[in-house]
Amino acid sequence: MMMGSGMSESKCWFNIQLLMLMLLVQQSMQLRWNHPLHEVVDQINRHGGPYVGLVLAFLAEERPLLASRLFVPDSDFPVNAAITPEILLQAFDVRGVVHYGIAGGTDTSLNVGDVGVANYFAFTSSWKWTQFGSTDRGELKFGAYNLPSAGGNLLAELQFTPVQLFSNGKAMEELFWLPVDPHWYQLAIQLKGLKLQRCLNETLCLPKQPKVVLGLRGSTANVFLANEAYAKFLLQQFNISIADEESASVLMTSLSNGVPCIVFRGVSDVAGGDHLALAGLSSLAAVNSFTVAAKFVQLIARKKATF
Ligand SMILES: *[C@@H]1O[C@H](CO)[C@@H](O)[C@H](O)[C@H]1NC(C)=O
Ligand SMILES: *[C@@H]1O[C@H](CO)[C@@H](O)[C@H](O)[C@H]1NC(C)=O
């Protein structure tokens, strides 16, 4: 359902394009002494900070960033490294992570081009697969989705398992829902009426004016979700309306490092929706999610006192 990426493992070490941006100096250095990034990181931290980390995953998502000219690569350090949020947070003086990108919609009230601002994400591919014939109460009964009619099958049932969050100075927590930063979310509410792009050019436009949609729940899994029945299940069972392959990982890394994180996901297609006809327009999902992320960065820059 999301654009194909060739990335599978979603936990932590996925390949992330990372762009380091803006603001003023402080030192923070925990890289191995002979790490090749050492010198660059050192100089960047001497240059400025604290920083905001803008995290994205696909080329399609990088395009609107580069095209916007809102963020210009530093002339000395045009950082554009394929390293993870963990390295981002370990190496730089980062006070928060803004993550944007595209997602699949499970909810037909969402349209292509809309940007979802979720309060929570869950890992939905961490499963406990129950034994065939087991009487454990699983949460997903595969047999209920058999076609042409429901009935048992050898896949039995599965339960969704929470993740264990370890963070500085706190006891381990088991969580299913990983929260975005509540203060940043409150700030993001101001972006509700933000004008998003509807047309690719003069003739090719989305059927509806896209909008910012707040208060959603999102799913992250190492699957490319194209199955309408499963999308419906996620919506009905968990009220999940957007699905992607990275957000919960970025959130979890931020949570365990104790830095605020927020996620903006543009809907590139909707399960069961007319996605083929809209194929050319799905790039607006990346454009619009970037627009919202960029506006949010301006908001936090303005509110620097609390940041
Ligand atoms: C608009 O974009 C579509 C898809 O890229 C293209 O086929 C079409 O020719 C474009 N129309 C104009 C007027 O540029
Ligand atoms: C489900 O999510 C929507 C937002 O997508 C929200 O308006 C609604 O209140 C939620 N429903 C429940 C039962 O939590």
XYZ file of N, CA and C in Angstrom, residues 125-229:
315
model
N 3.407 -5.484 13.491
C 3.867 -6.779 12.978
C 4.661 -7.531 14.037
N 4.465 -7.121 15.279
C 5.045 -7.884 16.374
C 3.928 -8.797 16.879
N 3.993 -10.035 16.431
C 2.860 -10.956 16.605
C 3.200 -12.150 17.468
N 2.200 -12.570 18.194
C 2.279 -13.873 18.839
C 1.291 -14.758 18.078
N 1.826 -15.715 17.353
C 0.981 -16.549 16.504
C 0.477 -17.716 17.337
N -0.826 -17.817 17.501
C -1.325 -18.885 18.376
C -1.386 -20.207 17.622
N -1.292 -21.263 18.413
C -1.258 -22.604 17.841
C -2.568 -22.943 17.141
N -2.474 -23.742 16.092
C -3.700 -24.139 15.404
C -4.622 -24.868 16.379
N -5.869 -24.460 16.406
C -6.823 -25.114 17.282
C -6.768 -24.610 18.715
N -5.852 -23.697 18.997
C -5.703 -23.190 20.363
C -6.944 -22.403 20.769
N -7.205 -22.404 22.058
C -8.384 -21.664 22.501
C -8.002 -20.291 23.032
N -6.718 -19.951 22.921
C -6.294 -18.595 23.308
C -7.132 -17.598 22.523
N -7.417 -16.507 23.173
C -8.179 -15.495 22.441
C -7.233 -14.564 21.692
N -7.045 -14.860 20.452
C -6.220 -13.987 19.629
C -7.026 -12.776 19.214
N -6.357 -11.805 18.632
C -7.071 -10.606 18.216
C -7.415 -10.614 16.742
N -6.679 -11.417 15.975
C -6.979 -11.501 14.555
C -7.222 -12.956 14.194
N -8.455 -13.235 13.774
C -8.798 -14.593 13.341
C -8.743 -14.612 11.830
N -7.719 -15.271 11.306
C -7.562 -15.286 9.848
C -8.798 -15.855 9.165
N -9.368 -16.886 9.810
C -10.513 -17.566 9.200
C -11.682 -16.636 8.919
N -11.768 -15.555 9.710
C -12.879 -14.628 9.522
C -12.774 -13.923 8.174
N -11.581 -13.984 7.573
C -11.364 -13.279 6.308
C -11.271 -14.233 5.123
N -11.530 -15.526 5.376
C -11.503 -16.485 4.267
C -12.530 -16.107 3.198
N -12.184 -16.366 1.974
C -13.103 -16.123 0.871
C -13.360 -17.448 0.148
N -14.534 -17.732 -0.363
C -15.665 -16.805 -0.420
C -16.450 -16.702 0.883
N -16.215 -17.651 1.848
C -16.967 -17.475 3.092
C -16.053 -17.766 4.281
N -16.329 -17.116 5.388
C -15.491 -17.254 6.581
C -15.474 -18.691 7.075
N -14.380 -19.090 7.727
C -14.261 -20.440 8.266
C -12.845 -20.643 8.772
N -12.635 -21.712 9.550
C -11.315 -21.921 10.135
C -10.254 -22.195 9.084
N -9.002 -21.928 9.423
C -7.898 -22.368 8.580
C -6.652 -22.545 9.432
N -5.609 -23.115 8.842
C -4.426 -23.498 9.616
C -3.646 -22.300 10.170
N -3.955 -21.122 9.686
C -3.240 -19.946 10.201
C -3.694 -19.569 11.609
N -4.795 -20.204 12.060
C -5.309 -19.951 13.400
C -5.456 -18.451 13.666
N -4.908 -17.995 14.804
C -5.123 -16.603 15.213
C -3.813 -15.975 15.621
N -3.810 -14.666 15.708
C -2.611 -14.052 16.273
C -2.963 -12.912 17.197
N -2.025 -12.666 18.100
C -2.164 -11.565 19.035
C -1.081 -10.544 18.745
N -1.421 -9.299 18.911
C -0.446 -8.237 18.702
C 0.297 -8.020 20.006
N 1.598 -7.985 19.939
C 2.352 -7.896 21.186
C 2.924 -6.492 21.380
N 3.020 -6.063 22.630
C 3.594 -4.739 22.901
C 5.109 -4.769 22.706
N 5.712 -3.597 22.649
C 7.169 -3.535 22.590
C 7.689 -3.108 23.958
N 8.941 -3.419 24.218
C 9.546 -3.017 25.484
C 10.366 -1.767 25.254
N 9.986 -0.740 25.963
C 10.685 0.531 25.803
C 11.658 0.739 26.961
N 12.921 0.883 26.617
C 13.937 1.205 27.621
C 14.341 2.650 27.401
N 14.233 3.470 28.437
C 14.678 4.846 28.249
C 15.489 5.288 29.460
N 16.273 6.341 29.231
C 17.186 6.826 30.266
C 16.513 7.046 31.611
N 17.047 6.416 32.640
C 16.577 6.676 33.997
C 15.180 6.167 34.299
N 14.618 5.332 33.422
C 13.260 4.835 33.682
C 13.249 3.318 33.631
N 12.303 2.755 34.373
C 12.160 1.301 34.310
C 11.604 0.920 32.936
N 11.849 -0.301 32.507
C 11.333 -0.764 31.230
C 9.806 -0.651 31.216
N 9.273 -0.162 30.098
C 7.821 -0.074 29.971
C 7.379 -0.930 28.801
N 6.286 -1.639 28.988
C 5.702 -2.366 27.859
C 4.613 -1.496 27.267
N 4.732 -1.186 25.995
C 3.769 -0.303 25.356
C 3.281 -0.893 24.055
N 2.021 -0.722 23.796
C 1.535 -1.024 22.448
C 1.471 0.283 21.663
N 0.930 1.329 22.304
C 0.811 2.633 21.653
C 1.995 3.511 22.025
N 2.755 3.898 21.042
C 3.871 4.806 21.283
C 3.374 6.229 21.029
N 3.445 7.092 22.036
C 2.884 8.432 21.873
C 3.843 9.392 21.162
N 3.306 10.254 20.314
C 4.121 11.377 19.843
C 4.192 12.363 21.004
N 5.099 13.312 20.933
C 5.243 14.245 22.046
C 3.960 15.075 22.212
N 3.341 15.030 23.401
C 2.056 15.722 23.556
C 2.155 17.250 23.402
N 3.282 17.850 23.806
C 3.415 19.312 23.657
C 3.551 19.684 22.180
N 4.326 18.903 21.485
C 4.485 19.163 20.049
C 3.172 18.914 19.327
N 2.436 17.903 19.775
C 1.140 17.640 19.151
C 0.213 18.845 19.348
N 0.188 19.388 20.579
C -0.642 20.571 20.856
C -0.285 21.719 19.919
N 1.020 21.882 19.717
C 1.502 22.936 18.826
C 1.032 22.673 17.385
N 1.052 21.418 17.009
C 0.701 21.040 15.630
C -0.771 21.283 15.333
N -1.595 21.375 16.380
C -3.029 21.615 16.163
C -3.245 22.912 15.385
N -2.306 23.860 15.578
C -2.398 25.126 14.833
C -2.310 24.937 13.323
N -1.833 23.786 12.891
C -1.632 23.574 11.456
C -2.884 23.011 10.780
N -3.955 22.902 11.564
C -5.172 22.261 11.084
C -5.667 22.802 9.734
N -5.730 24.111 9.606
C -6.310 24.667 8.375
C -5.288 24.925 7.278
N -4.077 24.430 7.457
C -3.000 24.720 6.496
C -3.389 24.333 5.068
N -3.128 25.235 4.155
C -3.491 24.974 2.754
C -2.494 23.996 2.142
N -3.032 22.906 1.641
C -2.173 21.885 1.033
C -2.349 21.905 -0.484
N -1.394 21.276 -1.151
C -1.400 21.311 -2.615
C -2.370 20.283 -3.188
N -3.234 20.749 -4.087
C -4.234 19.854 -4.668
C -3.853 19.384 -6.067
N -3.114 20.207 -6.781
C -2.843 19.897 -8.189
C -1.362 19.682 -8.458
N -1.099 18.736 -9.340
C 0.268 18.469 -9.757
C 0.681 19.506 -10.790
N -0.263 19.844 -11.641
C -0.072 20.896 -12.644
C -1.461 21.449 -12.981
N -1.528 22.225 -14.061
C -2.809 22.894 -14.353
C -3.972 21.930 -14.585
N -3.653 20.740 -15.075
C -4.761 19.850 -15.441
C -4.964 18.671 -14.491
N -3.913 18.286 -13.791
C -4.016 17.073 -12.979
C -4.191 17.424 -11.499
N -5.409 17.240 -11.002
C -5.713 17.630 -9.623
C -6.378 16.483 -8.863
N -6.221 16.495 -7.554
C -6.942 15.543 -6.706
C -8.421 15.879 -6.747
N -9.289 14.852 -6.600
C -10.726 15.121 -6.646
C -11.200 16.045 -5.521
N -10.480 15.999 -4.379
C -10.893 16.854 -3.259
C -9.716 17.675 -2.760
N -10.005 18.822 -2.190
C -8.948 19.627 -1.574
C -8.377 18.845 -0.383
N -7.062 18.536 -0.405
C -6.504 17.782 0.724
C -6.453 18.611 2.001
N -6.431 17.902 3.127
C -6.498 18.589 4.422
C -5.562 17.942 5.444
N -5.292 18.695 6.511
C -4.534 18.147 7.644
C -5.540 17.471 8.567
N -5.291 16.208 8.910
C -6.224 15.477 9.765
C -5.519 15.123 11.074
N -6.083 15.614 12.166
C -5.430 15.441 13.467
C -5.999 14.259 14.235
N -5.235 13.810 15.223
C -5.753 12.846 16.191
C -5.913 11.427 15.684
N -5.093 11.035 14.726
C -5.220 9.676 14.203
C -4.374 8.701 14.997
N -4.579 7.443 14.708
C -3.677 6.401 15.184
C -3.031 5.742 13.975
N -1.752 5.473 14.115
C -1.008 4.930 12.985
C -0.407 3.570 13.290
N -0.156 2.832 12.219
C 0.449 1.511 12.347
C 1.767 1.492 11.591
N 2.772 0.869 12.182
C 4.032 0.649 11.481
C 4.314 -0.838 11.462
N 4.653 -1.348 10.295
C 4.967 -2.769 10.182
C 5.924 -2.961 9.023
N 6.656 -4.071 9.059
C 7.561 -4.345 7.949
C 6.831 -5.101 6.843
N 5.655 -4.623 6.547
C 4.897 -5.185 5.434
C 4.372 -4.034 4.570
N 4.266 -4.318 3.296
C 3.650 -3.379 2.373
C 2.179 -3.761 2.339
N 1.359 -3.001 3.007
C -0.031 -3.380 3.227
C -0.918 -3.058 2.029
N -1.333 -4.115 1.331
C -2.197 -3.892 0.171
C -3.512 -4.645 0.330
N -3.675 -5.280 1.486
C -4.840 -6.129 1.689
C -5.958 -5.338 2.357
N -7.046 -5.198 1.621
C -8.132 -4.348 2.092
C -8.778 -4.880 3.373
N -8.922 -6.215 3.440
C -9.565 -6.797 4.620
C -8.721 -6.537 5.866
